[in-house]
PDB file of C-alpha atoms in Angstrom:
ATOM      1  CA  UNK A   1     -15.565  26.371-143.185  1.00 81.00           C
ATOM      2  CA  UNK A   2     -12.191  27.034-141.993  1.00 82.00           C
ATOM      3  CA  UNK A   3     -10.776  27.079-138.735  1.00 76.00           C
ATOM      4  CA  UNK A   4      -7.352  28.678-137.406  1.00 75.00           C
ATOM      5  CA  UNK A   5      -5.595  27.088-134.263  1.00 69.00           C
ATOM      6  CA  UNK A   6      -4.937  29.313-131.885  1.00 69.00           C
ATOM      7  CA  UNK A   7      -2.077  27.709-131.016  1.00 65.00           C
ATOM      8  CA  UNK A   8      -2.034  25.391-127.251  1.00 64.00           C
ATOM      9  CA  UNK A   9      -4.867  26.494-124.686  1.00 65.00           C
ATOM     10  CA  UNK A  10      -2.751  28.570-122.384  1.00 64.00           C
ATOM     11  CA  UNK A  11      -3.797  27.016-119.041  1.00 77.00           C
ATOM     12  CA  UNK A  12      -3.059  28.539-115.615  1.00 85.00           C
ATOM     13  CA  UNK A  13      -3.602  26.643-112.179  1.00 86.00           C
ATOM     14  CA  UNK A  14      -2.786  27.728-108.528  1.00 89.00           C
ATOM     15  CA  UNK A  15       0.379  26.222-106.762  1.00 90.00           C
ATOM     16  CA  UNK A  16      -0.896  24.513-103.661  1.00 92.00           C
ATOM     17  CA  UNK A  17       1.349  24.985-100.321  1.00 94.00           C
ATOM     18  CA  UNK A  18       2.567  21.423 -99.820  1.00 93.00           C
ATOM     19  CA  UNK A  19       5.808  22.673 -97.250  1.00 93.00           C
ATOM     20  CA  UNK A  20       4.993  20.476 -93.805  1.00 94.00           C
ATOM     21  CA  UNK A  21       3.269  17.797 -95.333  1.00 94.00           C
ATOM     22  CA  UNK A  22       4.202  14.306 -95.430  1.00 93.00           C
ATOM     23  CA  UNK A  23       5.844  13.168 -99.109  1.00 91.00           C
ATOM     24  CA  UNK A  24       2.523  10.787 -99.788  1.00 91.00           C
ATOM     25  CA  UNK A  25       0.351  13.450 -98.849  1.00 93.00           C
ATOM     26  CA  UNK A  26       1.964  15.872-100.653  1.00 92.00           C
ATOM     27  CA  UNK A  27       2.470  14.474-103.804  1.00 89.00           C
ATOM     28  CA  UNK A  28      -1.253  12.898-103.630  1.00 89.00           C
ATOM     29  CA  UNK A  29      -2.607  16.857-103.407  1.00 91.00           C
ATOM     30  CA  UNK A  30      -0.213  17.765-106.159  1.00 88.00           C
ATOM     31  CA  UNK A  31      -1.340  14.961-108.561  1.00 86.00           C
ATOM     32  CA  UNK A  32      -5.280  15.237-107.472  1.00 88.00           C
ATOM     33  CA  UNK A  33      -4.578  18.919-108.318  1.00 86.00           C
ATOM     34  CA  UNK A  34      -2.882  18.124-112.208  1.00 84.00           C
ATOM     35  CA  UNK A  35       0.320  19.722-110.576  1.00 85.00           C
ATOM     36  CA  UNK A  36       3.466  17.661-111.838  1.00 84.00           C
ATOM     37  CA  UNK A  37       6.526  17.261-109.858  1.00 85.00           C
ATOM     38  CA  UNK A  38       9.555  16.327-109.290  1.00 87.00           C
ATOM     39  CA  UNK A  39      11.904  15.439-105.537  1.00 87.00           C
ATOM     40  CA  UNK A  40      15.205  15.182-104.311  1.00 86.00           C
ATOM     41  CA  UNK A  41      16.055  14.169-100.738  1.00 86.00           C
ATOM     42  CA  UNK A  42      18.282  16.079 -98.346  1.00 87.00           C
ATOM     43  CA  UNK A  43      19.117  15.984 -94.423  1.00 87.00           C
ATOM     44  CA  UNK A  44      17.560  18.073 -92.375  1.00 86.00           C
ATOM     45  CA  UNK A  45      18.569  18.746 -88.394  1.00 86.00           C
ATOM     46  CA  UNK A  46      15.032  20.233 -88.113  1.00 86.00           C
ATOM     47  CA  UNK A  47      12.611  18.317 -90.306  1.00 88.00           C
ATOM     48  CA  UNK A  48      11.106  14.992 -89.756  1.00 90.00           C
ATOM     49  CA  UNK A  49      12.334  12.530 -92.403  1.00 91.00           C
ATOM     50  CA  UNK A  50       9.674  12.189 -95.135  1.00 93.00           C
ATOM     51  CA  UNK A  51       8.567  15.916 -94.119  1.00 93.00           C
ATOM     52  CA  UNK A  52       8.373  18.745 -97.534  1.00 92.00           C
ATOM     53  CA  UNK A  53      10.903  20.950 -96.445  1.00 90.00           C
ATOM     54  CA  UNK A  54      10.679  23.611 -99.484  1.00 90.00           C
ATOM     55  CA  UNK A  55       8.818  23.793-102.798  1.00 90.00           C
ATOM     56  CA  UNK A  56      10.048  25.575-106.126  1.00 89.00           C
ATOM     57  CA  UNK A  57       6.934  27.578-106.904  1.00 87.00           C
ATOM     58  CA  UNK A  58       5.418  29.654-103.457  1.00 88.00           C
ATOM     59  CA  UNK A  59       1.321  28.888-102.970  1.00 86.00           C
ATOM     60  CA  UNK A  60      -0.994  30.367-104.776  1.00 86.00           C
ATOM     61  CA  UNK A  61       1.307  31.393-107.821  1.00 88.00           C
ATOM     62  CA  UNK A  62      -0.594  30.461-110.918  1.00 87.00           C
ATOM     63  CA  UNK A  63       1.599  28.030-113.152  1.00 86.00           C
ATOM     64  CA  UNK A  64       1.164  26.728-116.965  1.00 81.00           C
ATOM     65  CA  UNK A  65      -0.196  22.920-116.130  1.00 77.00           C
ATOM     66  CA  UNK A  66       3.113  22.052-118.382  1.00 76.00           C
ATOM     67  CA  UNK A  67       5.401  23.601-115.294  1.00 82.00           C
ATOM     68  CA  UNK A  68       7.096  20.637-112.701  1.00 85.00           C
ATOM     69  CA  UNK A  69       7.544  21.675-109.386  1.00 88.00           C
ATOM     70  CA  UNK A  70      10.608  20.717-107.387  1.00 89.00           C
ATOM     71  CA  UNK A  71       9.838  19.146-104.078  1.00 90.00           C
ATOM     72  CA  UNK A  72      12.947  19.174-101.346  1.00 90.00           C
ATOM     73  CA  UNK A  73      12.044  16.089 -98.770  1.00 90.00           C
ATOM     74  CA  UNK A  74      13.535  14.865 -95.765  1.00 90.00           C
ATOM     75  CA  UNK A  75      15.700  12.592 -94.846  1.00 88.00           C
ATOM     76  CA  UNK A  76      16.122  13.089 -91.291  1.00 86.00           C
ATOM     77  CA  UNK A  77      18.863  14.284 -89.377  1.00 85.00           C
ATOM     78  CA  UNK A  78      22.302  13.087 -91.006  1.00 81.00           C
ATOM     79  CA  UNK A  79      23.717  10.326 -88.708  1.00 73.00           C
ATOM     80  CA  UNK A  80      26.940  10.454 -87.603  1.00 63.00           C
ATOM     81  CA  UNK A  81      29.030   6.779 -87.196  1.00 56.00           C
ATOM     82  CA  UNK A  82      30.489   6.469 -83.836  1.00 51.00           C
ATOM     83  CA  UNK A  83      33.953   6.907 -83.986  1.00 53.00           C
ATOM     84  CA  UNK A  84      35.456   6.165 -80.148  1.00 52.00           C
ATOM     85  CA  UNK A  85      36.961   2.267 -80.253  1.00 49.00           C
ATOM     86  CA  UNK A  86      35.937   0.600 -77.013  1.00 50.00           C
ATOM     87  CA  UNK A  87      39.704  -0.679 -76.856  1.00 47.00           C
ATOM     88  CA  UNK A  88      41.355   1.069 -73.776  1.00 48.00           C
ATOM     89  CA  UNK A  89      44.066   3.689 -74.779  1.00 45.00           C
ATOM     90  CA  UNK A  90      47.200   2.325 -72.472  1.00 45.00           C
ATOM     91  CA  UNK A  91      46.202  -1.098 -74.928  1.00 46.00           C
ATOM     92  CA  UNK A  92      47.766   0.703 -77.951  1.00 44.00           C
ATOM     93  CA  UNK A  93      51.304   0.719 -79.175  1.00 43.00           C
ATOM     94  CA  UNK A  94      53.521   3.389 -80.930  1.00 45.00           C
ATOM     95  CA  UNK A  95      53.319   1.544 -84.307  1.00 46.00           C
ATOM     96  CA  UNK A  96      49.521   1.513 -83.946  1.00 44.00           C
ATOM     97  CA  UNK A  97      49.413   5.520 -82.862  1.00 43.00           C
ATOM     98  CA  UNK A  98      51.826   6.279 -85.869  1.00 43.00           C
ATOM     99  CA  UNK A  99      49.583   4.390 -88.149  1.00 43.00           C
ATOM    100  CA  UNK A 100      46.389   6.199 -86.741  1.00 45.00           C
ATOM    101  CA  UNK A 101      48.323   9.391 -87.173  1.00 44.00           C
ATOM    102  CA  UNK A 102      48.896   8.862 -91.129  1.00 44.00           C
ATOM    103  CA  UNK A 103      45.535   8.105 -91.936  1.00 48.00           C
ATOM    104  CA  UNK A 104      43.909  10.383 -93.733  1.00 47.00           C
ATOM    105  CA  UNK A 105      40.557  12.053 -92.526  1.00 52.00           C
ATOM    106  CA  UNK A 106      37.266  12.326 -94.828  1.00 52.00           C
ATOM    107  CA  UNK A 107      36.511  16.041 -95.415  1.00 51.00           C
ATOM    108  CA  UNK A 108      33.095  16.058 -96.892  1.00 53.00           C
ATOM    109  CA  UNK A 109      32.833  17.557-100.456  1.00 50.00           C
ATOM    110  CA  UNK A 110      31.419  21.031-100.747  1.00 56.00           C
ATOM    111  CA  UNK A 111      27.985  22.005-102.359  1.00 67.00           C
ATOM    112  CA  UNK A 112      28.450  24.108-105.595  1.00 71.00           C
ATOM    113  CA  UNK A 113      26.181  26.344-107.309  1.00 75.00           C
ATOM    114  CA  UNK A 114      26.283  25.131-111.082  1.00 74.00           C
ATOM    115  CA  UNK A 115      25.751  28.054-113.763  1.00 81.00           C
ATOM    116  CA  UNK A 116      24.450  26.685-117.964  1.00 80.00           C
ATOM    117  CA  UNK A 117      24.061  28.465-120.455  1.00 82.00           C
ATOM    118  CA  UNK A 118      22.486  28.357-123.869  1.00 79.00           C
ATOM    119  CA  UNK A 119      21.336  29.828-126.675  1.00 82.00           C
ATOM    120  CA  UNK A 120      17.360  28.973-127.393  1.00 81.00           C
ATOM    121  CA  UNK A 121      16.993  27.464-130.929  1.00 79.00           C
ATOM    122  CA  UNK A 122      15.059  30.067-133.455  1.00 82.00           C
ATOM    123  CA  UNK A 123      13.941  26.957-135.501  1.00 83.00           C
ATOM    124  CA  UNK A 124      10.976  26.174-133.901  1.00 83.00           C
ATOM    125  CA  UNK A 125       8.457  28.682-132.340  1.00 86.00           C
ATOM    126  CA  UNK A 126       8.591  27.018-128.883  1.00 87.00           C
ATOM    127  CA  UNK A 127      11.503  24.807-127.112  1.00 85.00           C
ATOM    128  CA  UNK A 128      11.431  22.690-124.016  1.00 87.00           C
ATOM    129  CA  UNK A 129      14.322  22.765-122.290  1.00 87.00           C
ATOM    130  CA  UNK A 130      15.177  20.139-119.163  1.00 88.00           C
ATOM    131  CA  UNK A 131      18.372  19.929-117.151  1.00 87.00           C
ATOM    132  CA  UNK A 132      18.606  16.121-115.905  1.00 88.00           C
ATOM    133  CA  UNK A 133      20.592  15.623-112.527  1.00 87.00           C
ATOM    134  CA  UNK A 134      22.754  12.761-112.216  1.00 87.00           C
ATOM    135  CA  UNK A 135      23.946  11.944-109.176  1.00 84.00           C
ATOM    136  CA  UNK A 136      24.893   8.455-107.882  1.00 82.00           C
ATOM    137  CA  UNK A 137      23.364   6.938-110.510  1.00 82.00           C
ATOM    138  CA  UNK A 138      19.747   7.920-109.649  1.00 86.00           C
ATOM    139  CA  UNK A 139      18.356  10.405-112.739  1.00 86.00           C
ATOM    140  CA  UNK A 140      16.170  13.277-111.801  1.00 86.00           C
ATOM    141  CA  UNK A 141      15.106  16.415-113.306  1.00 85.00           C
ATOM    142  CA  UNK A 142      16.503  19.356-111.863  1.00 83.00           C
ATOM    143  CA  UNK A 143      14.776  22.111-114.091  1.00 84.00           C
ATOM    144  CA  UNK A 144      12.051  22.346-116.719  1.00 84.00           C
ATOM    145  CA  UNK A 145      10.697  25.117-118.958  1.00 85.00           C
ATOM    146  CA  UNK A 146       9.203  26.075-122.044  1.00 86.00           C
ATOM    147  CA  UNK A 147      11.180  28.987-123.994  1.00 85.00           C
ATOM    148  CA  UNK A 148      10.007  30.681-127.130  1.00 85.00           C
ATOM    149  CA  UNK A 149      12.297  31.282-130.033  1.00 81.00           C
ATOM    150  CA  UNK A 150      13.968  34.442-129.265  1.00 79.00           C
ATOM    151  CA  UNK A 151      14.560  34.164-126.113  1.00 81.00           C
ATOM    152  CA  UNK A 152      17.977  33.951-126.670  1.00 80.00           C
ATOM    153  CA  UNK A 153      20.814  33.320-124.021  1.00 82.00           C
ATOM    154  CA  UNK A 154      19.314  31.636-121.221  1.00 82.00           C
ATOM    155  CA  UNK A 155      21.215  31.128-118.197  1.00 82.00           C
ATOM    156  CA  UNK A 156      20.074  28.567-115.593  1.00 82.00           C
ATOM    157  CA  UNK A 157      21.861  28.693-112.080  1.00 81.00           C
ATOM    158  CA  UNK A 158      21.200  25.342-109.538  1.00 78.00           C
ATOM    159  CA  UNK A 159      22.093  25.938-106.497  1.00 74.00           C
ATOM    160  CA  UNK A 160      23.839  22.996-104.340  1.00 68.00           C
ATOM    161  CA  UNK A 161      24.439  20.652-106.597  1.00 76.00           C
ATOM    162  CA  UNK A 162      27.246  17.655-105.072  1.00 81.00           C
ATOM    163  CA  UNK A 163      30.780  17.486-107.006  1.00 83.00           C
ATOM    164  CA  UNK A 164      30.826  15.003-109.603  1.00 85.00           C
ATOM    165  CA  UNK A 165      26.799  15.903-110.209  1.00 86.00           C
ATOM    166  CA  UNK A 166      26.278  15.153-113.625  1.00 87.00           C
ATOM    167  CA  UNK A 167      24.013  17.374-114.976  1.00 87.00           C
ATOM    168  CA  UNK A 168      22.085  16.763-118.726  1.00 89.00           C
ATOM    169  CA  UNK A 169      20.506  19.631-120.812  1.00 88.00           C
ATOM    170  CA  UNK A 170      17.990  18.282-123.547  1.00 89.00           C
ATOM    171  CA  UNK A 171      16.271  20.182-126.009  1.00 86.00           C
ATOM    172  CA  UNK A 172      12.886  18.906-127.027  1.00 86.00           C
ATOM    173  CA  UNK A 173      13.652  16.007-125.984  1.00 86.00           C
ATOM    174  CA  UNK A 174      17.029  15.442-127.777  1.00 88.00           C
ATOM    175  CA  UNK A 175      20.482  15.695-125.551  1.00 88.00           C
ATOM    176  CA  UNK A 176      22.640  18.412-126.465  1.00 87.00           C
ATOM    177  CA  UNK A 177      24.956  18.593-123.939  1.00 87.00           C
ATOM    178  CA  UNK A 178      26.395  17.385-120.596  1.00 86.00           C
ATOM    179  CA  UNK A 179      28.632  18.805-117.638  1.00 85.00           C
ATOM    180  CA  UNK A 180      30.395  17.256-114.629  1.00 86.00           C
ATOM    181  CA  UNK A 181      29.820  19.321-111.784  1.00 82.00           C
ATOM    182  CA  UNK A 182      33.773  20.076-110.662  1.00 80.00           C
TER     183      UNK A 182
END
């Protein structure tokens, strides 16, 4: 007797709706349902720290079991460092006021929107492709797909990534190229 694979078992699950929940929680329903996935912190002015603010795939969208889903978490409002000195202001001399006047201020760095591109590999029948995020030194995946040869150009936009973000593509598994986010 002789038996043909059919190839991989093809198998679709729901996406749960895990926006609200606590990060525990969430990822607990997300495991207990096979879902993977993946999170990255940001600060929020109107979400509870260690609140799901946003999810990469909407509820109820049926998803290979292969698919990670990006979780966005809280962490809180930002806090701001109090700047006013407690010294008293008639206290301070010119020197110290011309010093004070040459110092340079932080400006925060700008959020970019970071465009790859590649060309899918026609060697194998399937590739899967993951963009790694590197960002002070914590590693995190930022994107993850399977694409079938012929697929061609692929073009993969993330959205608010931090200057000097580096970010990793991989093809099955092997690392094919890198980019500093500028």
């Amino acid at each position: 007797k002789l038996v043909i694979s059919k190839g991989e078992e093809n198998t679709l699950i729901p996406m749960i709706n895990v926006v609200g929940l606590n990060v525990d929680d969430a990822t607990s329903a997300l495991t207990n349902k096979n879902i993977s996935w993946n999170i990255s912190y940001d600060y929020s002015e109107e979400t509870e720290k260690d609140i799901v603010m946003s999810q990469s795939v909407n509820a109820e969208v049926e998803i290979d079991v292969n698919t990670i889903v990006e979780l966005i978490v809280s962490k809180g409002p930002k806090e701001v460092e109090d700047t006013n000195d407690e010294e008293d202001p008639k206290d301070v001399s010119e020197e110290d006021t011309e010093t004070d006047d040459q110092e340079q201020e932080e400006v925060p760095v700008p959020d970019k929107s970071f465009t790859i591109s590649f060309y899918v590999p026609e060697e194998k029948s399937q590739s899967n492709v993951k963009l790694v995020r590197i960002l002070d030194g914590i590693r995190s995946v930022a994107y993850e797909k399977v694409y079938s040869a012929g697929d061609g150009d692929v073009y993969i936009t993330l959205e608010s990534e931090k200057v000097g973000t580096i970010i990793e593509l991989y093809i099955d598994e092997q690392l094919t190229e890198s980019w500093t986010v500028e």
